[in-house]
XYZ file of C-alpha atoms in Angstrom:
733
model
C 19.586 -81.506 16.123
C 21.860 -83.516 17.885
C 21.624 -83.841 21.599
C 25.153 -83.658 23.475
C 24.443 -86.774 25.395
C 24.410 -88.427 21.965
C 27.313 -86.543 19.918
C 30.412 -87.976 21.919
C 29.236 -91.763 20.703
C 28.881 -90.626 16.935
C 32.509 -88.954 17.264
C 33.884 -92.143 18.101
C 32.159 -93.691 15.501
C 32.628 -90.912 12.750
C 36.532 -90.477 13.663
C 37.116 -94.370 13.391
C 35.779 -94.328 10.332
C 38.113 -91.701 8.977
C 40.721 -93.073 10.643
C 40.353 -96.451 9.209
C 39.138 -95.478 5.628
C 40.914 -92.495 4.587
C 44.216 -93.669 3.490
C 42.847 -95.978 1.062
C 40.424 -93.654 -0.506
C 42.659 -91.871 -3.110
C 42.775 -88.269 -3.182
C 39.896 -86.744 -1.066
C 37.124 -84.016 -2.769
C 37.402 -80.782 -0.961
C 33.811 -81.795 1.012
C 35.365 -84.544 2.449
C 38.348 -82.468 4.000
C 36.157 -80.518 5.274
C 33.768 -83.231 7.026
C 37.122 -84.888 8.166
C 38.110 -81.216 9.764
C 35.286 -81.253 11.600
C 35.074 -85.057 12.902
C 38.198 -84.226 14.003
C 37.451 -81.029 15.684
C 34.549 -82.967 17.560
C 36.926 -85.672 18.898
C 39.161 -82.979 20.058
C 36.559 -81.218 22.146
C 35.576 -84.005 23.554
C 38.702 -85.155 24.585
C 39.676 -81.892 26.227
C 36.382 -82.041 28.101
C 36.764 -85.375 29.392
C 40.501 -85.840 29.738
C 42.210 -82.074 30.664
C 42.865 -81.905 34.268
C 41.200 -79.431 34.686
C 38.763 -78.307 31.517
C 36.581 -75.337 31.075
C 33.213 -75.829 30.021
C 32.733 -75.093 26.438
C 29.862 -72.951 26.290
C 28.692 -69.732 25.129
C 31.646 -67.890 27.360
C 34.061 -70.025 26.035
C 32.837 -69.186 22.400
C 33.180 -65.923 22.860
C 37.307 -66.156 23.988
C 37.669 -68.454 20.973
C 36.430 -65.923 18.715
C 38.506 -63.061 20.278
C 41.730 -64.913 20.410
C 41.572 -66.472 16.944
C 40.645 -63.098 15.517
C 43.562 -61.564 16.899
C 45.572 -64.414 15.714
C 44.754 -64.913 12.242
C 45.530 -60.953 11.967
C 48.826 -61.055 13.349
C 49.002 -63.625 10.504
C 48.958 -60.589 7.797
C 50.860 -58.319 10.385
C 48.436 -57.116 12.177
C 45.780 -54.227 11.935
C 44.131 -55.504 8.808
C 40.268 -55.713 10.363
C 38.062 -53.011 10.930
C 35.770 -52.568 13.946
C 32.937 -53.069 11.757
C 34.606 -56.660 10.759
C 34.561 -57.733 13.928
C 31.290 -56.438 14.926
C 29.358 -58.411 12.123
C 31.230 -61.613 12.439
C 30.197 -61.407 16.294
C 26.484 -60.955 14.924
C 26.899 -64.584 13.632
C 29.587 -66.536 15.489
C 29.807 -65.165 18.803
C 28.045 -67.264 21.178
C 28.301 -70.284 18.212
C 31.620 -71.772 18.209
C 30.709 -74.299 21.198
C 28.228 -75.725 18.772
C 30.876 -75.835 16.045
C 32.945 -77.975 18.569
C 29.862 -80.426 19.748
C 29.234 -80.882 16.213
C 25.846 -79.408 16.492
C 26.487 -76.601 14.188
C 28.240 -76.754 10.975
C 31.792 -75.750 11.288
C 31.966 -72.657 9.243
C 33.424 -69.322 11.556
C 37.338 -70.011 10.739
C 36.543 -69.962 7.020
C 34.291 -66.981 7.376
C 36.938 -65.211 9.189
C 39.504 -65.558 6.999
C 37.714 -64.866 4.067
C 37.303 -61.299 5.690
C 40.742 -61.235 6.511
C 41.682 -61.832 2.852
C 39.541 -58.991 1.577
C 41.021 -56.792 3.972
C 44.680 -57.662 3.796
C 44.318 -56.626 -0.125
C 43.451 -53.347 0.727
C 46.399 -53.064 3.120
C 48.695 -54.680 0.403
C 47.810 -51.735 -1.597
C 48.112 -48.781 0.739
C 51.319 -49.776 2.537
C 52.740 -49.306 -0.880
C 51.505 -45.748 -1.178
C 52.618 -44.910 2.302
C 56.557 -46.194 1.264
C 56.259 -44.463 -2.126
C 56.669 -40.989 -0.517
C 59.561 -39.958 1.841
C 58.993 -40.054 5.615
C 59.175 -36.436 8.016
C 61.056 -36.988 10.981
C 60.300 -33.393 12.579
C 57.015 -33.793 13.423
C 56.412 -34.782 17.405
C 54.328 -38.044 17.168
C 54.665 -41.478 18.658
C 54.278 -44.889 18.013
C 52.726 -47.670 20.497
C 53.901 -50.970 20.100
C 50.810 -53.349 20.266
C 52.622 -56.192 21.712
C 50.218 -56.391 24.126
C 47.061 -56.273 22.342
C 46.794 -60.215 22.640
C 47.017 -60.346 26.496
C 42.810 -60.093 26.628
C 41.835 -62.171 29.109
C 43.174 -62.857 32.695
C 45.377 -65.613 33.265
C 43.198 -68.171 35.043
C 39.800 -67.226 33.599
C 37.771 -66.141 30.575
C 36.816 -62.805 32.350
C 37.113 -59.964 29.932
C 39.325 -57.219 31.014
C 39.965 -54.784 27.934
C 37.227 -53.402 25.631
C 37.255 -55.219 22.428
C 35.525 -52.138 20.720
C 38.765 -50.313 21.306
C 41.358 -52.969 19.891
C 40.233 -52.476 16.137
C 40.372 -49.285 14.118
C 37.064 -47.874 13.360
C 37.711 -46.774 9.722
C 39.610 -46.746 6.746
C 41.271 -43.427 7.739
C 42.008 -44.488 11.219
C 43.373 -48.358 10.077
C 45.550 -46.066 7.246
C 47.074 -44.072 10.172
C 47.781 -46.831 12.466
C 49.842 -48.393 9.230
C 51.590 -45.191 8.291
C 52.870 -44.706 11.871
C 54.023 -48.332 12.108
C 56.005 -47.983 8.701
C 57.190 -44.685 9.778
C 58.554 -46.681 12.744
C 60.289 -49.351 10.709
C 62.068 -46.818 8.417
C 63.483 -44.829 11.105
C 65.098 -47.311 12.830
C 66.924 -48.355 9.442
C 67.525 -44.845 8.638
C 68.837 -44.324 12.125
C 71.435 -47.515 11.777
C 72.036 -46.506 8.108
C 73.391 -43.006 9.571
C 75.341 -44.886 12.515
C 77.159 -46.817 9.871
C 77.651 -43.941 7.499
C 79.081 -42.235 10.773
C 81.911 -45.365 11.117
C 82.164 -46.030 7.453
C 85.964 -44.862 5.925
C 86.286 -41.454 4.222
C 86.584 -43.233 1.059
C 83.511 -45.316 1.244
C 80.580 -44.654 -0.819
C 78.108 -44.899 1.956
C 80.252 -41.861 3.466
C 79.049 -39.767 0.463
C 75.275 -40.368 0.730
C 72.807 -37.753 1.782
C 70.146 -38.203 4.521
C 67.958 -38.103 1.858
C 69.538 -40.865 0.271
C 69.382 -43.118 3.025
C 65.836 -42.576 4.128
C 65.226 -43.922 0.696
C 66.986 -46.797 1.152
C 65.624 -47.217 4.496
C 61.880 -46.800 2.995
C 63.071 -49.579 0.263
C 64.020 -52.040 2.683
C 60.871 -51.825 4.524
C 58.955 -52.448 1.560
C 61.156 -55.421 0.334
C 60.171 -56.626 3.979
C 56.879 -56.425 3.616
C 56.656 -57.737 0.031
C 58.045 -60.785 1.719
C 55.842 -61.010 4.610
C 52.496 -60.482 2.442
C 53.503 -62.539 -0.145
C 54.513 -65.363 2.592
C 51.265 -65.033 4.551
C 49.391 -65.097 1.395
C 51.185 -68.651 0.272
C 51.389 -70.103 4.108
C 48.148 -69.320 5.843
C 46.110 -71.922 3.637
C 42.956 -73.785 4.745
C 44.920 -76.535 6.730
C 46.835 -73.843 8.761
C 43.833 -71.534 9.522
C 42.237 -74.793 10.775
C 45.363 -75.925 12.766
C 45.034 -72.571 14.308
C 41.633 -72.648 15.141
C 41.782 -75.723 16.993
C 44.991 -74.781 18.986
C 43.235 -71.498 19.450
C 40.555 -73.991 21.170
C 43.213 -76.165 23.055
C 45.159 -72.983 24.250
C 42.084 -71.364 26.145
C 42.652 -74.734 28.144
C 46.091 -74.036 29.436
C 49.093 -73.031 27.649
C 50.804 -76.292 27.472
C 48.008 -78.221 25.454
C 48.393 -78.175 22.206
C 47.107 -79.702 18.826
C 50.222 -80.901 16.082
C 48.960 -81.131 12.969
C 50.973 -83.961 10.488
C 53.853 -81.708 8.951
C 54.178 -79.737 12.245
C 54.566 -83.122 14.524
C 57.099 -84.331 11.711
C 58.709 -80.883 11.981
C 58.708 -80.971 15.913
C 60.109 -84.779 16.087
C 62.951 -83.778 13.550
C 64.077 -80.959 15.420
C 64.219 -83.107 18.519
C 66.279 -85.499 16.728
C 69.005 -82.749 16.358
C 70.654 -84.542 13.544
C 71.659 -80.959 11.674
C 74.505 -78.835 11.716
C 73.581 -75.250 12.938
C 74.433 -72.754 15.423
C 72.653 -73.762 18.278
C 69.576 -70.649 18.574
C 65.984 -71.400 18.485
C 64.131 -69.115 15.908
C 60.871 -67.053 15.914
C 58.857 -65.419 13.693
C 56.946 -61.827 14.851
C 54.141 -60.459 13.442
C 55.978 -57.858 11.522
C 58.361 -60.110 9.326
C 61.453 -60.518 11.363
C 63.113 -63.538 12.738
C 64.085 -63.130 16.287
C 66.299 -65.874 18.933
C 63.881 -66.903 21.455
C 66.573 -69.317 23.301
C 70.207 -69.895 23.195
C 71.206 -73.312 23.471
C 74.111 -73.489 26.147
C 77.446 -74.982 24.947
C 76.638 -74.727 21.536
C 77.832 -72.138 18.867
C 75.561 -68.976 19.311
C 76.117 -69.312 23.343
C 79.882 -69.801 22.612
C 79.806 -65.950 21.097
C 78.806 -64.532 23.971
C 77.125 -62.025 22.115
C 73.864 -63.110 20.917
C 70.817 -62.436 23.196
C 67.058 -63.699 23.052
C 65.177 -61.422 21.637
C 67.717 -59.919 19.415
C 66.840 -59.622 15.809
C 68.612 -61.467 12.574
C 68.580 -59.003 10.149
C 70.636 -60.962 7.092
C 72.633 -64.307 6.534
C 75.631 -64.474 4.674
C 77.428 -67.721 3.871
C 80.969 -67.047 5.409
C 82.444 -63.817 3.485
C 79.720 -63.980 0.809
C 76.788 -61.409 0.417
C 74.396 -60.948 2.787
C 70.797 -61.894 2.066
C 68.041 -59.637 4.046
C 65.727 -61.967 5.744
C 62.691 -59.727 6.679
C 59.904 -61.407 5.680
C 61.176 -64.930 5.519
C 59.199 -67.787 7.234
C 61.208 -69.692 10.108
C 61.819 -72.729 7.158
C 63.399 -70.386 4.996
C 65.421 -68.758 7.170
C 66.683 -71.869 8.790
C 67.734 -73.344 5.609
C 70.124 -70.530 5.032
C 71.558 -70.694 8.779
C 72.098 -74.214 8.625
C 74.817 -75.939 6.437
C 78.301 -77.849 6.574
C 79.859 -78.840 9.870
C 82.621 -76.397 9.978
C 81.108 -73.516 7.276
C 80.941 -70.204 8.460
C 77.531 -68.399 8.403
C 77.657 -64.968 9.267
C 74.631 -62.759 10.824
C 74.044 -59.193 10.747
C 72.260 -58.717 14.360
C 70.273 -56.150 16.053
C 69.969 -56.187 19.285
C 66.175 -56.159 20.964
C 67.159 -53.755 23.800
C 68.605 -50.661 22.072
C 68.646 -51.694 18.150
C 72.536 -51.522 18.272
C 73.267 -53.785 14.715
C 76.350 -56.220 15.196
C 77.666 -58.667 12.804
C 78.620 -62.567 14.107
C 80.694 -65.054 12.197
C 79.555 -68.377 13.344
C 81.118 -71.711 12.753
C 78.320 -74.081 12.464
C 78.537 -77.453 14.568
C 76.402 -80.444 15.109
C 73.171 -79.311 17.299
C 73.325 -82.588 19.745
C 72.464 -83.667 23.482
C 75.691 -84.742 23.913
C 76.965 -81.158 24.029
C 74.492 -80.250 26.483
C 75.355 -82.631 28.695
C 75.992 -82.636 32.696
C 79.567 -80.904 33.452
C 81.926 -79.932 36.565
C 84.641 -77.867 37.894
C 86.468 -76.955 41.229
C 86.339 -73.417 42.266
C 89.507 -72.444 44.559
C 87.983 -69.800 47.043
C 89.727 -68.483 50.554
C 91.561 -71.659 50.735
C 88.559 -74.103 50.029
C 87.489 -76.343 47.378
C 83.861 -75.650 46.205
C 82.540 -78.073 43.681
C 80.508 -76.335 40.991
C 77.942 -78.739 38.849
C 76.155 -77.717 35.748
C 72.964 -79.171 34.286
C 71.302 -77.473 31.039
C 68.512 -80.069 31.272
C 67.141 -83.488 32.645
C 67.702 -85.500 29.476
C 67.174 -88.734 29.214
C 67.355 -91.102 25.758
C 64.352 -93.005 25.997
C 64.965 -94.888 22.379
C 68.429 -95.868 23.751
C 69.153 -98.023 26.522
C 72.716 -97.209 26.105
C 71.625 -93.555 25.554
C 72.870 -90.661 27.593
C 70.886 -90.358 31.238
C 71.478 -87.179 33.081
C 70.995 -89.374 36.382
C 73.958 -91.003 35.594
C 75.936 -88.095 34.157
C 75.226 -86.047 37.413
C 76.249 -89.247 39.521
C 79.654 -89.215 38.060
C 80.253 -85.572 37.788
C 79.889 -85.859 41.547
C 82.052 -88.795 41.832
C 84.651 -86.642 40.218
C 84.404 -83.790 42.484
C 84.689 -85.677 45.503
C 88.046 -87.379 44.574
C 89.191 -83.431 44.114
C 87.991 -83.301 48.031
C 85.454 -80.684 47.533
C 83.987 -78.824 50.904
C 80.944 -77.820 49.505
C 78.529 -77.802 46.112
C 76.906 -75.156 43.677
C 74.330 -77.055 41.687
C 73.382 -74.644 38.694
C 70.268 -75.211 37.246
C 69.869 -71.390 35.838
C 67.686 -71.865 32.413
C 67.062 -75.388 32.879
C 63.667 -76.239 31.563
C 63.224 -79.641 32.949
C 62.704 -82.709 31.259
C 62.978 -86.547 32.734
C 60.750 -86.986 35.645
C 62.332 -90.402 36.501
C 65.862 -88.962 36.350
C 64.939 -85.980 38.800
C 63.963 -88.715 41.207
C 67.198 -90.506 41.164
C 69.374 -87.091 41.427
C 67.533 -86.040 44.210
C 68.211 -88.991 45.738
C 71.890 -88.552 45.342
C 71.343 -85.988 47.960
C 68.770 -86.967 50.589
C 67.922 -90.439 51.823
C 65.011 -92.517 50.935
C 61.463 -90.804 50.397
C 58.996 -88.920 48.464
C 60.108 -86.359 45.788
C 57.340 -84.807 44.464
C 53.239 -85.707 44.338
C 51.118 -86.002 41.542
C 47.602 -85.338 41.055
C 45.049 -86.113 38.231
C 41.517 -84.665 37.366
C 39.867 -87.085 39.757
C 41.998 -85.588 42.688
C 43.967 -88.864 43.071
C 47.111 -88.289 44.579
C 50.152 -90.201 43.870
C 53.529 -89.951 45.797
C 56.847 -90.529 43.491
C 59.676 -91.471 45.584
C 63.460 -92.586 45.662
C 63.705 -95.871 47.108
C 67.669 -95.723 47.390
C 68.833 -94.947 50.969
C 72.228 -94.405 50.330
C 73.409 -90.592 50.329
C 76.227 -89.725 47.454
C 76.940 -86.522 48.572
C 76.187 -85.188 51.819
C 77.798 -81.566 52.218
C 76.830 -78.386 52.047
C 75.000 -77.072 48.789
C 73.173 -74.428 47.304
C 71.306 -74.615 44.230
C 71.109 -72.172 41.522
C 67.742 -71.052 39.790
C 66.292 -68.557 37.284
C 62.995 -67.280 35.787
C 63.985 -70.346 33.174
C 64.442 -72.487 35.329
C 61.081 -74.861 34.826
C 59.527 -78.444 35.032
C 61.640 -80.888 36.901
C 64.153 -77.990 37.578
C 61.855 -76.770 39.803
C 61.159 -80.437 41.229
C 64.854 -80.859 42.545
C 65.009 -77.111 43.709
C 61.567 -77.515 45.626
C 62.970 -81.055 46.846
C 66.113 -79.872 48.187
C 64.464 -76.543 49.803
C 61.814 -78.754 51.601
C 64.046 -80.867 52.796
C 66.129 -78.323 54.323
C 69.137 -80.014 52.485
C 70.341 -77.013 51.022
C 69.790 -72.926 50.313
C 68.358 -72.052 47.164
C 69.650 -69.048 45.662
C 68.324 -66.793 42.875
C 65.276 -65.657 41.112
C 61.448 -67.224 41.328
C 61.773 -70.088 38.889
C 59.051 -70.243 35.943
C 55.800 -72.034 37.581
C 55.292 -75.061 35.458
C 53.473 -77.388 37.362
C 51.415 -79.358 34.847
C 52.124 -82.642 33.238
C 51.122 -83.416 29.711
C 51.302 -86.475 27.315
C 50.849 -86.802 23.487
C 48.058 -88.810 21.991
C 48.450 -90.048 18.205
C 45.716 -88.639 16.131
C 44.692 -91.456 13.353
C 46.832 -94.638 12.343
C 50.512 -94.292 11.220
C 51.371 -93.861 7.667
C 54.220 -95.194 5.784
C 56.679 -92.780 7.409
C 55.072 -93.918 11.014
C 54.026 -90.411 11.456
C 49.955 -90.229 12.645
C 47.420 -89.176 9.754
C 46.409 -86.576 11.417
C 48.861 -85.359 13.823
C 48.899 -85.272 17.750
C 47.542 -83.664 20.477
C 49.487 -82.797 23.372
C 47.431 -82.511 26.704
C 47.698 -81.553 30.454
C 46.609 -84.363 32.460
C 48.417 -84.102 36.101
C 49.697 -81.566 38.222
C 52.963 -81.318 40.601
C 53.268 -80.746 43.526
C 56.042 -80.131 46.018
C 56.378 -82.811 49.079
C 55.337 -79.377 51.225
C 51.603 -79.824 49.408
C 52.559 -76.552 47.718
C 51.898 -76.560 43.914
C 54.894 -74.954 41.589
C 52.231 -73.754 39.318
C 52.622 -70.090 38.365
C 54.064 -69.533 41.770
C 57.502 -71.458 40.847
C 60.086 -72.214 43.916
C 60.955 -68.836 45.644
C 64.600 -68.901 46.445
C 65.790 -68.315 49.931
C 68.162 -65.489 48.829
C 66.924 -63.373 46.102
C 69.273 -62.167 43.215
C 68.378 -59.712 40.268
C 67.462 -61.375 37.144
C 67.563 -59.784 33.844
C 64.734 -62.176 32.157
C 62.472 -60.704 34.656
C 62.314 -57.673 31.633
C 60.812 -60.283 29.437
C 57.732 -61.440 31.397
C 58.540 -65.263 30.335
C 57.067 -66.967 33.217
C 54.104 -69.318 33.741
C 52.158 -66.497 35.268
C 52.589 -64.037 32.767
C 50.965 -67.198 30.242
C 47.404 -66.387 29.578
C 45.060 -69.124 30.852
C 47.576 -70.782 33.221
C 46.028 -72.860 35.830
C 46.015 -71.878 39.246
C 48.164 -72.132 42.485
C 46.877 -74.548 44.802
C 47.929 -77.072 47.588
C 47.343 -80.378 48.646
C 48.382 -82.499 51.897
C 51.969 -82.706 52.515
C 54.022 -85.756 52.545
C 55.677 -87.389 55.537
C 59.492 -86.651 54.821
C 62.893 -86.898 56.578
C 64.722 -83.980 56.502
C 68.067 -82.645 57.061
C 69.187 -80.501 60.350
C 72.307 -78.922 59.631
C 74.277 -77.621 62.934
C 74.603 -74.211 61.341
C 71.937 -71.735 61.715
C 70.283 -71.751 58.375
C 68.470 -68.574 58.818
C 71.749 -66.825 59.902
C 73.389 -68.504 56.424
C 70.597 -67.094 54.146
C 70.066 -63.654 56.375
C 74.286 -63.158 55.659
C 73.932 -63.887 51.971
C 70.883 -61.775 51.244
C 72.598 -58.791 53.054
C 75.729 -59.286 50.964
C 73.607 -59.093 47.974
C 71.712 -56.153 48.835
C 74.993 -54.122 50.004
C 76.470 -55.515 46.706
C 77.162 -52.461 44.455
C 77.232 -54.986 41.416
C 73.702 -56.668 42.239
C 72.312 -53.053 42.796
C 73.243 -51.934 39.908
C 71.803 -54.820 37.712
C 68.781 -54.219 39.863
C 68.020 -50.590 38.825
C 68.777 -51.194 35.103
C 65.985 -53.859 35.551
C 64.016 -51.472 36.973
C 64.579 -48.842 34.396
C 63.673 -50.965 31.476
C 60.415 -52.285 33.317
C 59.566 -48.677 33.802
C 59.867 -47.602 30.016
C 59.086 -50.744 28.135
C 55.661 -49.576 27.491
C 56.484 -45.853 26.587
C 55.332 -44.686 23.592
C 58.119 -44.234 20.859
C 58.489 -40.912 19.731
C 59.155 -40.853 15.614
C 60.693 -37.562 16.027
C 64.170 -37.967 14.725
C 66.261 -36.223 17.282
C 64.135 -37.572 20.426
C 64.345 -40.939 19.013
C 68.045 -40.779 18.808
C 67.859 -39.214 22.682
C 65.852 -42.420 23.767
C 67.943 -44.996 22.024
C 71.128 -43.297 23.519
C 69.774 -43.538 26.837
C 68.580 -47.464 26.257
C 72.135 -48.153 24.574
C 74.034 -46.584 27.764
C 71.826 -48.833 30.266
C 72.421 -51.749 27.859
C 76.335 -51.786 27.881
C 76.587 -50.651 31.326
C 74.169 -53.942 32.154
C 76.782 -56.148 29.724
C 79.721 -54.836 31.931
C 78.084 -55.865 35.268
C 77.756 -59.072 34.617
C 81.836 -59.680 34.568
C 83.748 -60.223 37.688
C 86.922 -57.916 37.297
C 88.788 -60.244 39.552
C 87.684 -63.740 38.295
C 86.902 -66.558 40.586
C 89.874 -69.469 40.321
C 87.943 -72.269 38.233
C 89.769 -75.474 37.871
C 88.930 -78.803 35.959
C 88.126 -81.681 37.997
C 91.321 -84.264 37.551
C 89.414 -86.788 36.166
C 88.819 -84.097 33.250
C 92.411 -83.295 32.288
C 92.434 -85.143 29.206
C 88.791 -84.449 27.449
C 89.785 -80.896 28.173
C 93.243 -80.786 27.233
C 94.055 -83.678 25.361
C 90.743 -83.731 23.477
C 90.940 -85.453 19.773
C 88.519 -82.956 18.974
C 90.716 -80.347 19.545
C 88.026 -77.472 18.914
C 85.684 -79.348 21.334
C 88.820 -78.886 23.665
C 89.115 -75.644 23.325
C 85.412 -75.121 23.785
C 85.565 -77.005 27.365
C 88.617 -74.076 28.192
C 86.558 -71.336 27.128
C 83.805 -72.345 29.694
C 85.792 -72.638 32.385
C 86.959 -69.637 31.738
C 83.517 -68.031 31.522
C 82.605 -69.640 34.920
C 85.476 -67.650 36.898
C 83.673 -64.251 35.880
C 80.028 -65.029 36.723
C 79.068 -62.807 39.624
C 76.215 -65.315 40.543
C 78.359 -68.104 40.516
C 80.154 -65.865 42.939
C 77.585 -65.335 45.520
C 76.384 -68.973 45.715
C 80.010 -70.141 46.260
C 80.240 -67.208 49.258
C 77.278 -68.943 50.289
C 78.849 -72.456 50.625
C 82.003 -70.524 52.330
C 79.355 -69.270 54.999
C 78.633 -72.932 55.476
C 81.893 -74.221 55.480
C 83.110 -71.645 58.196
C 80.769 -72.620 60.608
C 82.142 -76.215 60.391
C 78.894 -78.008 58.894
C 78.562 -81.505 60.322
C 75.956 -83.465 58.856
C 73.931 -84.731 61.364
C 71.634 -88.041 61.209
C 68.427 -87.241 59.638
C 65.296 -86.424 61.985
C 61.460 -87.371 61.328
C 59.255 -84.777 60.432
């Protein structure tokens, strides 16, 4: 048996041999593939231990976590609840503390193959009895409940490997228990569709064939729809989850236990990722994700693009059907992301019609969306002028810190932001609202330059590597482009570079941060290509995205997990979804380093009084109070078991719908703000050669005026202006 000291050298030799010779061998034998996979596993394991910012020891404790997470992950590939506890116990006896040996190369890599073999056997059993369950009508008069299993993957504490859930209580103990779990799951899925059909029947015209259908007809139709979804999902799972994907999931399980942002991209996923980043397609501008139950949900809506412009689509909503214009709708339940995207994308200007289901209350709605090019220039910085109480307040929106590094003449957000500020200054603004809500970060170089537009020369952020070496990244330009009062808007989805900007403005006392705690991503990643480039320029064995540094504010605190805490707190509907770094498993901890020496602004207004006045106004605002009550209601009720009794289910859904509809109306101001375009943008908005784009700009300005959050940010600026703010010479801290 090899010693661990000699393994790293041998890994390098073996991997070098594979990288240098595989491409000229012709078709590889299965045994060659297995050997190659283990060599790649050993290499990645070595890199994780050697180069990750804060590597966890790959030992027996690590092995147990990999086992638990991989078993849960592959179970999800077949819609969950396939394994019995006896399966887990049997595999534990063989592999529970042996996976570190597989990673180090001192044991043959066999766990993931053995696990999938058991999964395939159990999924065939489920495949058989789900058909038996759906062959008979469900009875919706019994008082039983269904408990969503969405939290069963959260087995481990965020920053460590300590188990806080009993693994023996996750999987069914016997065949009957597993059967009952699936019966309730399928009954719930049928119930939701049955109620949807009833609602459609109630709204249908008297002459419609749907109006004449009985409840028995609708229940049968709902069951058939669920069966169709399950058939597709199982077929997809069987065809898609091949050995390459099984291996990829195994390696990624190992990577993600180091931290949530360390990833392994196999070659095909790397190519798809690069193609997606190129944005050279026509679609709706929404990011999709497959769920374990075979549905396609919305996980992100790109601002300024077709889906966003509808104003109706929301994160976590489910796409049920896709139609081409007025054509027949295709039920995409059980479709893979790839197949669903093929239907949703199409020619520029063509119409795709989506049947959607609201995540919060189950409401079904239909959206007809005109496809457009999904590209970065649709997401560029833009500005407006808010006229309020006789004052002109500039509004600057930046969706992300973009930079086309591959094109010297390409878009750079630092240049665009500078230009937008120059436009606003021409219109004699007296204050500035900088909106970074849902900005997920981007170019570090650009965020440093943009901070420099508001503060004099000095450090913007600090970075530390795994050896403890700290480097201060500074703005070297002494000039300040804008020195007036400003607020910065953030929310739970403001991340990375957006957090660096907000933190710097806060640490320099340069402005007031308003919103909710930011995302909390304080780590830096880089990509390592694995293998030689093939004929397409792609690495033969994919890429490893590795966390190798950590960000720190100039005040010494990390943004990791904690994020940026705003000066003025506003309720954030995204808090319901628990999407922040602190909600992620294995996220690195918060810590501090020595603060940097900085020069900061000391405004003549009393900053504490400005913040207090704004927070008091928020706390007493009926709109924000109602929004917070709705958020609290959803948090309180989100984990409650769902009744499978028809009457009780309808009552629960009606209560959710009432809250959700009320919540939607709260975000729209009854008396909109007066929002005008910057003078230099008049032609772009009203005389644009692309009339559709000009119309989109006009709609964007109208939407700004209805935003209650922007109003409070501008109110805070008014407080600053009313105190006759005078920017003094900077003082040394």
